[in-house]
């Protein structure tokens, strides 16, 4: 019979009923150490060369201590401070040890072996997977990209981030950018990760951003990274120079039309699109925008970020990055104008390539178009001549339908000459008494309203965006017009802008076409 105190606290304790247990043995990091010598590797293809480094971890820097502080050359990033990570940890140290062990190891030919892990590490690889990874890595280092799984790509990225003492950071940044450019279409998630990690890597090791590999998707980077100022300054100091980098950033961040996805692009003409459309638009922005439009905010902003967030990173390589930046703010009314400038530039380029050019650009004034025409007349003289020939052929084609005979045209010409002779003296006196200044295309743009907004239905679009058709009806009532009048105004604007209407009839009056719901906030 149970002698415990029935009703007392000891009655409810199960300690006396369970056998005694010893202390649980904790799994140590040594339990998952991968010894490269014990791997089942074919001796014929195994690399027997001894590495020139010891299998020891790097000395940890002083906890939370300042490692570097420097001023940036760019206009947006003013100061950078690099500090060691304040809280020590050890759960990724084994990754660095394994990385050192396998850094110089390579194999002969290996068959593809699938591999998946959310945070891939060496100890997760079996023999076949390790062979293929080292085989794939060896080829990538030589400039040959074999078939990778996403986890193999992440594993190599982690390797570069954790071994700057074995792989020089200049080469590491180049390899990260090249791998990003090669694999981003197959693995779009790389944009979110590498846009942050590559910036951290370049700042920590004070190396330049390899913009050569990033330019084809530079605009997408600016939309996804949290450190836009770094990428804009990197383009300024390395590639463009002056304010062109900021004009380029405005182009990439403001245009709703992605010219890189144009149907007219082929492998043969892609470089022309990459060079001349941004070149023409940045020239227009340089004329159009004043000094205040492109200057960053005077009040600096302080940013603190932990490096390599979300990546496998040993404590010896983890850093705290503090930056002082001047945010670059964009004018809200630039989007439609820049979009039309991109489309008009593509029209000019298509004409030079003898392709059909049919984009509507209602936002651009004649003076703005003249600036873009000047650019393409300089770089594509044949396209400029062809444009004038097309215009002359157009006039001849349609003017000929008026029914004038040659005799009638000759009589009109003679009559015009007589009138010109009578007024000639007057014109000559005016010409001698006043000199008409010649205005360049750039001066013409500056002399007129830079950003025409009389056709932009701001209030109407805002009403549709915030309250739908009912809000548009309320706005029409306040103005004393029919709702259909405002609907027609909006549709006329979007037809000029995109070649299609925005609002269509529905059971509740009018609604936004489903294909353009996501585009509405950008208009």
Short mmCIF file of C-alpha atoms in Angstrom, two decimals:
data_model
loop_
_atom_site.label_atom_id
_atom_site.label_comp_id
_atom_site.label_asym_id
_atom_site.label_seq_id
_atom_site.Cartn_x
_atom_site.Cartn_y
_atom_site.Cartn_z
CA UNK A 1 0.00 0.00 0.00
CA UNK A 2 1.19 3.45 -0.85
CA UNK A 3 2.43 5.06 2.38
CA UNK A 4 2.48 8.58 0.91
CA UNK A 5 0.41 11.24 2.63
CA UNK A 6 -2.92 11.01 0.87
CA UNK A 7 -4.21 14.50 0.30
CA UNK A 8 -0.82 16.09 0.88
CA UNK A 9 1.47 17.66 -1.72
CA UNK A 10 3.71 14.60 -1.85
CA UNK A 11 0.81 12.48 -3.08
CA UNK A 12 0.83 14.26 -6.43
CA UNK A 13 4.62 13.94 -7.00
CA UNK A 14 5.71 11.26 -9.49
CA UNK A 15 9.38 11.41 -8.54
CA UNK A 16 9.12 8.34 -6.31
CA UNK A 17 7.45 6.35 -9.11
CA UNK A 18 10.04 6.98 -11.83
CA UNK A 19 13.51 5.38 -11.94
CA UNK A 20 16.48 7.66 -11.31
CA UNK A 21 17.99 9.18 -14.45
CA UNK A 22 21.50 10.44 -14.98
CA UNK A 23 22.33 13.76 -16.57
CA UNK A 24 21.73 13.97 -20.32
CA UNK A 25 24.82 14.12 -22.46
CA UNK A 26 24.84 17.25 -24.56
CA UNK A 27 25.74 16.98 -28.22
CA UNK A 28 29.01 18.79 -28.69
CA UNK A 29 30.27 20.39 -31.84
CA UNK A 30 32.98 17.74 -32.09
CA UNK A 31 30.28 15.17 -32.80
CA UNK A 32 29.63 16.69 -36.23
CA UNK A 33 33.22 17.38 -37.28
CA UNK A 34 33.79 16.19 -40.82
CA UNK A 35 37.22 14.72 -41.30
CA UNK A 36 38.13 14.98 -44.98
CA UNK A 37 40.50 11.98 -44.73
CA UNK A 38 37.67 9.62 -43.73
CA UNK A 39 35.43 10.58 -46.66
CA UNK A 40 34.89 7.69 -49.14
CA UNK A 41 36.86 9.33 -51.95
CA UNK A 42 38.41 7.60 -54.95
CA UNK A 43 42.17 7.70 -54.43
CA UNK A 44 42.73 8.29 -58.13
CA UNK A 45 41.00 11.65 -58.08
CA UNK A 46 41.64 12.70 -54.50
CA UNK A 47 43.75 15.81 -54.11
CA UNK A 48 46.70 14.77 -51.92
CA UNK A 49 48.36 18.18 -51.87
CA UNK A 50 48.65 19.46 -48.32
CA UNK A 51 47.13 22.88 -47.75
CA UNK A 52 49.42 25.71 -46.73
CA UNK A 53 47.34 26.71 -43.72
CA UNK A 54 46.59 25.25 -40.31
CA UNK A 55 43.18 23.99 -39.26
CA UNK A 56 42.56 26.62 -36.61
CA UNK A 57 39.92 29.29 -36.27
CA UNK A 58 40.78 32.95 -36.48
CA UNK A 59 41.45 34.88 -33.30
CA UNK A 60 38.26 36.55 -32.17
CA UNK A 61 38.39 40.33 -32.11
CA UNK A 62 37.64 42.23 -28.97
CA UNK A 63 33.98 41.91 -28.13
CA UNK A 64 32.12 44.89 -29.60
CA UNK A 65 35.35 46.77 -30.32
CA UNK A 66 35.79 49.22 -33.18
CA UNK A 67 37.70 47.61 -36.05
CA UNK A 68 37.58 50.31 -38.74
CA UNK A 69 36.19 53.78 -39.34
CA UNK A 70 36.45 55.57 -42.66
CA UNK A 71 34.90 58.29 -44.80
CA UNK A 72 33.26 57.32 -48.10
CA UNK A 73 33.97 59.22 -51.34
CA UNK A 74 30.34 59.19 -52.43
CA UNK A 75 27.73 61.85 -51.94
CA UNK A 76 25.19 59.75 -50.05
CA UNK A 77 27.23 57.55 -47.69
CA UNK A 78 29.22 59.86 -45.46
CA UNK A 79 30.83 57.64 -42.82
CA UNK A 80 31.19 53.92 -42.06
CA UNK A 81 32.15 52.29 -38.75
CA UNK A 82 32.85 48.55 -38.52
CA UNK A 83 32.72 46.89 -35.08
CA UNK A 84 33.04 43.30 -33.93
CA UNK A 85 29.86 41.53 -32.92
CA UNK A 86 29.07 42.31 -29.26
CA UNK A 87 27.73 38.87 -28.25
CA UNK A 88 29.98 35.81 -28.75
CA UNK A 89 28.49 32.59 -30.13
CA UNK A 90 29.98 29.32 -31.35
CA UNK A 91 27.29 27.43 -33.28
CA UNK A 92 28.75 28.30 -36.72
CA UNK A 93 32.44 28.00 -35.86
CA UNK A 94 32.55 24.42 -37.13
CA UNK A 95 31.41 25.65 -40.54
CA UNK A 96 34.52 27.82 -40.79
CA UNK A 97 36.76 24.94 -39.68
CA UNK A 98 35.26 22.69 -42.36
CA UNK A 99 35.59 25.48 -44.93
CA UNK A 100 39.29 25.77 -44.19
CA UNK A 101 39.68 21.99 -44.49
CA UNK A 102 37.97 21.79 -47.87
CA UNK A 103 39.17 25.10 -49.34
CA UNK A 104 41.92 23.56 -51.50
CA UNK A 105 40.25 20.17 -52.00
CA UNK A 106 39.01 19.28 -55.47
CA UNK A 107 37.89 16.16 -57.28
CA UNK A 108 37.80 14.89 -60.82
CA UNK A 109 34.54 14.47 -62.65
CA UNK A 110 31.47 13.90 -60.46
CA UNK A 111 27.84 13.26 -61.30
CA UNK A 112 25.15 15.69 -60.23
CA UNK A 113 23.66 14.81 -56.85
CA UNK A 114 20.59 16.76 -55.59
CA UNK A 115 20.96 18.53 -52.28
CA UNK A 116 18.55 20.63 -50.24
CA UNK A 117 18.90 22.49 -46.97
CA UNK A 118 17.48 25.76 -45.72
CA UNK A 119 20.89 26.68 -44.27
CA UNK A 120 23.37 24.34 -45.97
CA UNK A 121 26.56 23.36 -44.17
CA UNK A 122 29.32 20.89 -44.94
CA UNK A 123 28.31 18.29 -42.34
CA UNK A 124 24.92 17.90 -44.08
CA UNK A 125 26.55 16.62 -47.30
CA UNK A 126 26.95 12.92 -47.96
CA UNK A 127 29.89 11.58 -49.96
CA UNK A 128 28.31 12.04 -53.40
CA UNK A 129 27.03 15.51 -52.59
CA UNK A 130 30.42 16.63 -51.29
CA UNK A 131 32.13 15.30 -54.42
CA UNK A 132 29.76 17.15 -56.69
CA UNK A 133 29.95 20.37 -54.69
CA UNK A 134 33.76 20.44 -54.82
CA UNK A 135 33.64 19.51 -58.53
CA UNK A 136 31.11 22.30 -59.21
CA UNK A 137 33.09 24.81 -57.12
CA UNK A 138 36.33 24.02 -58.92
CA UNK A 139 34.68 24.70 -62.30
CA UNK A 140 33.06 27.93 -61.09
CA UNK A 141 36.41 29.22 -59.89
CA UNK A 142 37.67 28.59 -63.44
CA UNK A 143 34.76 30.52 -64.95
CA UNK A 144 32.56 27.54 -65.87
CA UNK A 145 29.10 27.31 -64.32
CA UNK A 146 27.75 23.76 -64.05
CA UNK A 147 24.27 22.81 -62.95
CA UNK A 148 23.80 23.92 -59.33
CA UNK A 149 21.09 23.28 -56.80
CA UNK A 150 20.05 26.34 -54.81
CA UNK A 151 21.59 24.85 -51.66
CA UNK A 152 24.97 24.41 -53.39
CA UNK A 153 24.86 28.09 -54.39
CA UNK A 154 24.08 29.16 -50.81
CA UNK A 155 26.85 26.94 -49.45
CA UNK A 156 29.40 28.60 -51.71
CA UNK A 157 28.15 32.06 -50.76
CA UNK A 158 28.56 31.18 -47.06
CA UNK A 159 32.06 29.90 -47.83
CA UNK A 160 33.09 33.21 -49.43
CA UNK A 161 31.64 35.24 -46.54
CA UNK A 162 33.45 33.14 -43.89
CA UNK A 163 36.90 32.78 -45.49
CA UNK A 164 38.21 36.27 -46.37
CA UNK A 165 41.64 35.28 -45.07
CA UNK A 166 41.90 32.54 -47.72
CA UNK A 167 40.01 34.15 -50.61
CA UNK A 168 41.08 37.80 -51.14
CA UNK A 169 38.04 40.07 -50.63
CA UNK A 170 38.45 41.73 -54.05
CA UNK A 171 38.13 38.33 -55.70
CA UNK A 172 35.43 37.30 -53.24
CA UNK A 173 33.28 40.30 -54.16
CA UNK A 174 33.76 39.55 -57.85
CA UNK A 175 32.75 35.91 -57.41
CA UNK A 176 29.66 36.83 -55.38
CA UNK A 177 28.54 39.32 -58.03
CA UNK A 178 29.21 36.88 -60.87
CA UNK A 179 27.37 34.04 -59.13
CA UNK A 180 24.46 36.38 -58.43
CA UNK A 181 24.24 37.47 -62.06
CA UNK A 182 24.42 33.88 -63.35
CA UNK A 183 21.92 32.26 -60.97
CA UNK A 184 19.36 34.97 -60.14
CA UNK A 185 16.93 34.00 -62.91
CA UNK A 186 16.77 30.41 -61.68
CA UNK A 187 16.76 31.42 -58.00
CA UNK A 188 15.05 34.83 -57.56
CA UNK A 189 15.53 34.68 -53.77
CA UNK A 190 19.19 35.51 -54.32
CA UNK A 191 18.17 39.12 -55.04
CA UNK A 192 16.88 39.57 -51.52
CA UNK A 193 19.91 37.98 -49.85
CA UNK A 194 22.86 39.08 -51.97
CA UNK A 195 21.66 42.68 -52.30
CA UNK A 196 22.33 42.89 -48.54
CA UNK A 197 25.24 40.47 -48.07
CA UNK A 198 27.35 41.81 -50.94
CA UNK A 199 26.99 45.37 -49.61
CA UNK A 200 28.04 44.17 -46.14
CA UNK A 201 31.00 42.28 -47.59
CA UNK A 202 32.28 45.29 -49.57
CA UNK A 203 31.89 47.66 -46.61
CA UNK A 204 33.56 45.33 -44.10
CA UNK A 205 36.57 44.63 -46.30
CA UNK A 206 36.62 48.10 -47.92
CA UNK A 207 36.58 46.83 -51.51
CA UNK A 208 34.80 48.31 -54.50
CA UNK A 209 31.48 46.94 -55.68
CA UNK A 210 31.99 44.99 -58.96
CA UNK A 211 29.37 46.94 -60.89
CA UNK A 212 30.29 45.35 -64.22
CA UNK A 213 28.34 42.19 -63.41
CA UNK A 214 25.45 44.01 -61.70
CA UNK A 215 24.52 46.63 -64.30
CA UNK A 216 22.04 44.43 -66.25
CA UNK A 217 19.80 44.30 -63.16
CA UNK A 218 20.96 47.42 -61.33
CA UNK A 219 17.45 48.86 -61.24
CA UNK A 220 16.03 45.73 -59.63
CA UNK A 221 18.73 45.89 -56.96
CA UNK A 222 17.70 49.44 -56.03
CA UNK A 223 14.10 48.30 -55.57
CA UNK A 224 15.02 45.37 -53.30
CA UNK A 225 17.98 46.45 -51.19
CA UNK A 226 17.68 48.36 -47.93
CA UNK A 227 20.99 50.12 -48.63
CA UNK A 228 20.23 52.03 -51.84
CA UNK A 229 22.68 54.77 -50.94
CA UNK A 230 25.61 52.32 -51.07
CA UNK A 231 24.74 51.06 -54.54
CA UNK A 232 24.17 54.58 -55.90
CA UNK A 233 27.48 55.82 -54.53
CA UNK A 234 29.25 52.72 -55.86
CA UNK A 235 27.99 53.52 -59.35
CA UNK A 236 29.07 57.15 -58.93
CA UNK A 237 32.64 56.46 -57.84
CA UNK A 238 33.28 53.47 -60.12
CA UNK A 239 31.32 53.88 -63.28
CA UNK A 240 29.52 57.12 -64.05
CA UNK A 241 31.04 59.99 -62.14
CA UNK A 242 29.44 63.32 -61.21
CA UNK A 243 25.67 63.47 -60.89
CA UNK A 244 25.09 60.93 -63.67
CA UNK A 245 24.93 58.17 -61.06
CA UNK A 246 22.02 59.92 -59.34
CA UNK A 247 20.26 60.53 -62.64
CA UNK A 248 20.71 56.84 -63.38
CA UNK A 249 19.21 55.96 -59.99
CA UNK A 250 16.24 58.24 -60.70
CA UNK A 251 15.76 56.49 -64.04
CA UNK A 252 15.83 53.03 -62.50
CA UNK A 253 13.60 53.88 -59.53
CA UNK A 254 11.05 56.09 -61.33
CA UNK A 255 10.31 54.43 -64.66
CA UNK A 256 7.34 52.07 -64.68
CA UNK A 257 8.40 50.71 -68.07
CA UNK A 258 11.17 48.10 -67.94
CA UNK A 259 13.04 48.61 -71.19
CA UNK A 260 15.28 45.58 -70.51
CA UNK A 261 12.22 43.39 -71.04
CA UNK A 262 11.42 44.93 -74.42
CA UNK A 263 10.40 42.53 -77.16
CA UNK A 264 12.79 44.34 -79.51
CA UNK A 265 15.87 43.22 -77.55
CA UNK A 266 17.96 40.45 -79.04
CA UNK A 267 21.35 39.05 -77.96
CA UNK A 268 22.89 41.13 -80.76
CA UNK A 269 21.43 44.51 -79.77
CA UNK A 270 21.12 44.13 -75.97
CA UNK A 271 24.24 46.18 -75.31
CA UNK A 272 22.84 49.05 -77.39
CA UNK A 273 19.71 49.14 -75.24
CA UNK A 274 21.78 48.93 -72.04
CA UNK A 275 24.01 51.82 -73.09
CA UNK A 276 21.93 54.33 -75.04
CA UNK A 277 18.53 54.36 -73.36
CA UNK A 278 20.02 55.22 -69.93
CA UNK A 279 22.48 57.56 -71.66
CA UNK A 280 19.74 59.55 -73.37
CA UNK A 281 17.43 59.72 -70.35
CA UNK A 282 20.21 60.79 -67.97
CA UNK A 283 21.11 63.56 -70.41
CA UNK A 284 17.51 64.80 -70.32
CA UNK A 285 17.40 64.62 -66.52
CA UNK A 286 20.65 66.57 -66.32
CA UNK A 287 19.00 69.38 -68.29
CA UNK A 288 15.61 69.09 -66.66
CA UNK A 289 16.43 68.88 -62.97
CA UNK A 290 17.84 71.70 -60.92
CA UNK A 291 20.57 71.38 -58.31
CA UNK A 292 18.02 71.08 -55.52
CA UNK A 293 16.25 68.20 -57.26
CA UNK A 294 19.22 65.85 -57.09
CA UNK A 295 20.94 66.96 -53.90
CA UNK A 296 20.40 64.56 -51.00
CA UNK A 297 18.75 65.62 -47.79
CA UNK A 298 20.95 67.84 -45.66
CA UNK A 299 19.99 66.03 -42.46
CA UNK A 300 22.04 62.82 -42.21
CA UNK A 301 20.47 59.54 -41.21
CA UNK A 302 22.20 57.01 -38.97
CA UNK A 303 21.82 53.33 -39.81
CA UNK A 304 22.96 50.35 -37.74
CA UNK A 305 22.87 46.91 -39.31
CA UNK A 306 24.19 43.48 -38.46
CA UNK A 307 26.21 42.01 -41.27
CA UNK A 308 25.17 38.90 -43.19
CA UNK A 309 21.75 38.74 -41.53
CA UNK A 310 20.20 35.31 -42.14
CA UNK A 311 23.43 33.71 -43.40
CA UNK A 312 25.66 31.05 -41.86
CA UNK A 313 28.41 33.23 -40.41
CA UNK A 314 30.97 32.43 -37.73
CA UNK A 315 31.46 34.84 -34.85
CA UNK A 316 34.95 35.74 -36.08
CA UNK A 317 33.45 37.22 -39.28
CA UNK A 318 30.24 38.72 -37.88
CA UNK A 319 30.25 42.54 -37.71
CA UNK A 320 28.12 45.47 -36.66
CA UNK A 321 28.01 48.17 -39.34
CA UNK A 322 27.10 51.77 -38.49
CA UNK A 323 26.60 54.22 -41.34
CA UNK A 324 25.84 57.92 -41.71
CA UNK A 325 23.92 58.45 -44.96
CA UNK A 326 22.09 61.26 -46.73
CA UNK A 327 18.89 59.80 -48.21
CA UNK A 328 18.17 60.71 -51.81
CA UNK A 329 14.51 61.71 -52.08
CA UNK A 330 12.77 61.69 -55.46
CA UNK A 331 10.09 64.06 -56.67
CA UNK A 332 6.77 62.29 -56.87
CA UNK A 333 5.86 63.76 -60.27
CA UNK A 334 8.90 62.33 -62.04
CA UNK A 335 7.57 58.83 -62.64
CA UNK A 336 5.33 59.50 -65.66
CA UNK A 337 7.86 61.86 -67.24
CA UNK A 338 10.79 59.45 -66.87
CA UNK A 339 8.64 56.58 -68.18
CA UNK A 340 7.81 58.55 -71.33
CA UNK A 341 11.46 59.55 -71.75
CA UNK A 342 12.46 55.86 -71.65
CA UNK A 343 9.79 54.98 -74.21
CA UNK A 344 10.73 57.83 -76.53
CA UNK A 345 14.39 56.81 -76.31
CA UNK A 346 13.46 53.27 -77.23
CA UNK A 347 11.51 54.64 -80.20
CA UNK A 348 14.66 56.43 -81.38
CA UNK A 349 16.79 53.34 -80.87
CA UNK A 350 14.30 51.10 -82.65
CA UNK A 351 14.28 53.52 -85.58
CA UNK A 352 18.05 53.28 -85.77
CA UNK A 353 17.77 49.48 -85.81
CA UNK A 354 15.09 49.66 -88.53
CA UNK A 355 12.42 48.30 -86.19
CA UNK A 356 8.87 49.46 -85.70
CA UNK A 357 8.61 52.29 -83.15
CA UNK A 358 5.14 53.05 -81.84
CA UNK A 359 5.23 54.13 -78.19
CA UNK A 360 3.03 57.12 -77.29
CA UNK A 361 4.80 59.78 -75.21
CA UNK A 362 2.21 62.44 -74.40
CA UNK A 363 4.13 63.68 -71.36
CA UNK A 364 7.15 64.95 -73.25
CA UNK A 365 7.16 68.46 -74.67
CA UNK A 366 8.78 69.21 -78.05
CA UNK A 367 11.82 70.69 -76.29
CA UNK A 368 12.31 67.55 -74.21
CA UNK A 369 12.06 65.39 -77.31
CA UNK A 370 14.62 67.64 -78.98
CA UNK A 371 17.15 66.85 -76.21
CA UNK A 372 16.67 63.12 -76.74
CA UNK A 373 16.82 63.56 -80.53
CA UNK A 374 20.13 65.39 -80.17
CA UNK A 375 21.57 62.46 -78.25
CA UNK A 376 20.57 59.89 -80.85
CA UNK A 377 21.53 62.17 -83.76
CA UNK A 378 25.05 62.20 -82.33
CA UNK A 379 25.28 58.45 -81.69
CA UNK A 380 23.07 57.27 -84.58
CA UNK A 381 23.31 59.78 -87.45
CA UNK A 382 21.58 57.39 -89.84
CA UNK A 383 18.60 57.12 -87.50
CA UNK A 384 18.21 60.92 -87.44
CA UNK A 385 18.32 61.09 -91.23
CA UNK A 386 15.87 58.23 -91.48
CA UNK A 387 13.47 60.01 -89.13
CA UNK A 388 13.50 63.14 -91.31
CA UNK A 389 12.95 61.02 -94.42
CA UNK A 390 10.00 59.29 -92.75
CA UNK A 391 8.46 62.65 -91.85
CA UNK A 392 8.95 63.94 -95.41
CA UNK A 393 7.46 60.77 -96.88
CA UNK A 394 4.52 61.12 -94.52
CA UNK A 395 3.88 64.68 -95.68
CA UNK A 396 4.19 63.71 -99.32
CA UNK A 397 1.89 60.75 -98.87
CA UNK A 398 -0.95 62.64 -97.23
CA UNK A 399 -0.56 66.07 -98.78
CA UNK A 400 -0.83 64.51 -102.22
CA UNK A 401 -4.42 63.49 -101.52
CA UNK A 402 -5.68 67.08 -101.55
CA UNK A 403 -6.18 66.97 -105.32
CA UNK A 404 -3.84 69.85 -106.40
CA UNK A 405 -2.49 69.59 -109.91
CA UNK A 406 1.02 70.65 -110.85
CA UNK A 407 -0.28 73.76 -112.63
CA UNK A 408 -2.26 74.84 -109.58
CA UNK A 409 0.72 74.31 -107.33
CA UNK A 410 2.91 76.40 -109.66
CA UNK A 411 0.36 79.24 -109.69
CA UNK A 412 0.24 79.24 -105.87
CA UNK A 413 4.03 79.39 -105.75
CA UNK A 414 4.17 82.40 -108.10
CA UNK A 415 1.51 84.22 -106.05
CA UNK A 416 3.41 83.53 -102.86
CA UNK A 417 6.59 84.96 -104.32
CA UNK A 418 4.85 88.21 -105.26
CA UNK A 419 3.55 88.61 -101.71
CA UNK A 420 7.02 87.84 -100.36
CA UNK A 421 8.55 90.54 -102.57
CA UNK A 422 6.11 93.14 -101.31
CA UNK A 423 6.85 92.29 -97.67
CA UNK A 424 10.56 91.68 -98.15
CA UNK A 425 11.62 95.18 -97.18
CA UNK A 426 9.67 94.96 -93.93
CA UNK A 427 11.30 91.61 -93.03
CA UNK A 428 14.77 92.92 -93.86
CA UNK A 429 14.31 95.96 -91.59
CA UNK A 430 13.17 93.77 -88.74
CA UNK A 431 16.10 91.40 -89.26
CA UNK A 432 18.59 94.29 -89.16
CA UNK A 433 17.04 95.91 -86.09
CA UNK A 434 16.73 92.83 -83.87
CA UNK A 435 18.88 89.75 -83.42
CA UNK A 436 16.94 86.61 -82.52
CA UNK A 437 18.94 84.50 -80.06
CA UNK A 438 19.36 80.85 -81.03
CA UNK A 439 18.06 78.51 -78.37
CA UNK A 440 19.50 75.06 -77.85
CA UNK A 441 17.31 72.12 -77.00
CA UNK A 442 18.58 72.19 -73.43
CA UNK A 443 17.76 75.88 -73.05
CA UNK A 444 14.32 75.28 -74.51
CA UNK A 445 13.60 72.66 -71.87
CA UNK A 446 14.70 74.97 -69.06
CA UNK A 447 12.64 77.87 -70.41
CA UNK A 448 9.38 75.97 -70.35
CA UNK A 449 7.54 74.23 -67.57
CA UNK A 450 9.73 71.31 -66.64
CA UNK A 451 7.05 68.94 -65.49
CA UNK A 452 3.72 69.50 -67.22
CA UNK A 453 0.92 68.37 -64.97
CA UNK A 454 -2.16 69.94 -66.46
CA UNK A 455 -3.29 66.65 -68.00
CA UNK A 456 -2.53 64.50 -64.96
CA UNK A 457 -5.82 63.73 -63.15
CA UNK A 458 -4.27 63.66 -59.70
CA UNK A 459 -7.39 64.02 -57.61
CA UNK A 460 -9.35 61.58 -59.76
CA UNK A 461 -6.67 58.88 -59.55
CA UNK A 462 -6.26 59.45 -55.82
CA UNK A 463 -10.01 59.02 -55.34
CA UNK A 464 -9.99 55.74 -57.28
CA UNK A 465 -6.96 54.50 -55.33
CA UNK A 466 -8.37 55.32 -51.91
CA UNK A 467 -12.12 54.79 -52.26
CA UNK A 468 -12.86 53.27 -55.64
CA UNK A 469 -15.79 54.34 -57.80
CA UNK A 470 -17.81 55.70 -54.87
CA UNK A 471 -15.03 58.15 -53.98
CA UNK A 472 -14.93 59.21 -57.62
CA UNK A 473 -18.70 59.85 -57.55
CA UNK A 474 -18.27 62.00 -54.43
CA UNK A 475 -15.54 64.02 -56.17
CA UNK A 476 -17.80 64.48 -59.22
CA UNK A 477 -20.64 65.71 -56.99
CA UNK A 478 -18.38 68.30 -55.38
CA UNK A 479 -17.33 69.56 -58.82
CA UNK A 480 -20.86 69.49 -60.21
CA UNK A 481 -20.08 67.08 -63.06
CA UNK A 482 -21.11 63.56 -63.95
CA UNK A 483 -18.92 60.66 -62.73
CA UNK A 484 -18.60 59.51 -66.33
CA UNK A 485 -16.79 62.79 -67.12
CA UNK A 486 -14.06 61.95 -64.61
CA UNK A 487 -13.93 58.35 -65.83
CA UNK A 488 -13.33 59.58 -69.38
CA UNK A 489 -10.61 61.94 -68.16
CA UNK A 490 -8.78 59.10 -66.37
CA UNK A 491 -9.12 56.70 -69.29
CA UNK A 492 -7.90 59.32 -71.75
CA UNK A 493 -4.79 59.88 -69.64
CA UNK A 494 -3.99 56.18 -69.21
CA UNK A 495 -4.59 55.55 -72.90
CA UNK A 496 -1.92 58.11 -73.76
CA UNK A 497 0.37 56.71 -71.07
CA UNK A 498 -0.08 52.95 -71.47
CA UNK A 499 -2.19 52.51 -74.61
CA UNK A 500 -5.19 51.17 -72.66
CA UNK A 501 -8.00 52.37 -70.40
CA UNK A 502 -7.86 51.99 -66.61
CA UNK A 503 -11.56 51.88 -65.66
CA UNK A 504 -14.13 49.55 -67.19
CA UNK A 505 -17.91 49.25 -66.60
CA UNK A 506 -18.92 46.88 -63.83
CA UNK A 507 -21.96 45.98 -61.74
CA UNK A 508 -21.16 48.81 -59.30
CA UNK A 509 -20.50 51.44 -61.95
CA UNK A 510 -16.82 51.36 -62.90
CA UNK A 511 -13.85 49.40 -61.54
CA UNK A 512 -10.13 49.19 -62.23
CA UNK A 513 -9.17 46.56 -64.80
CA UNK A 514 -7.68 43.63 -62.93
CA UNK A 515 -4.42 43.66 -64.92
CA UNK A 516 -3.70 47.25 -63.78
CA UNK A 517 -4.56 47.04 -60.08
CA UNK A 518 -0.89 46.71 -59.11
CA UNK A 519 0.11 49.53 -61.49
CA UNK A 520 -2.42 52.04 -60.11
CA UNK A 521 -0.25 53.28 -57.18
CA UNK A 522 2.66 53.89 -59.63
CA UNK A 523 0.72 56.15 -62.00
#
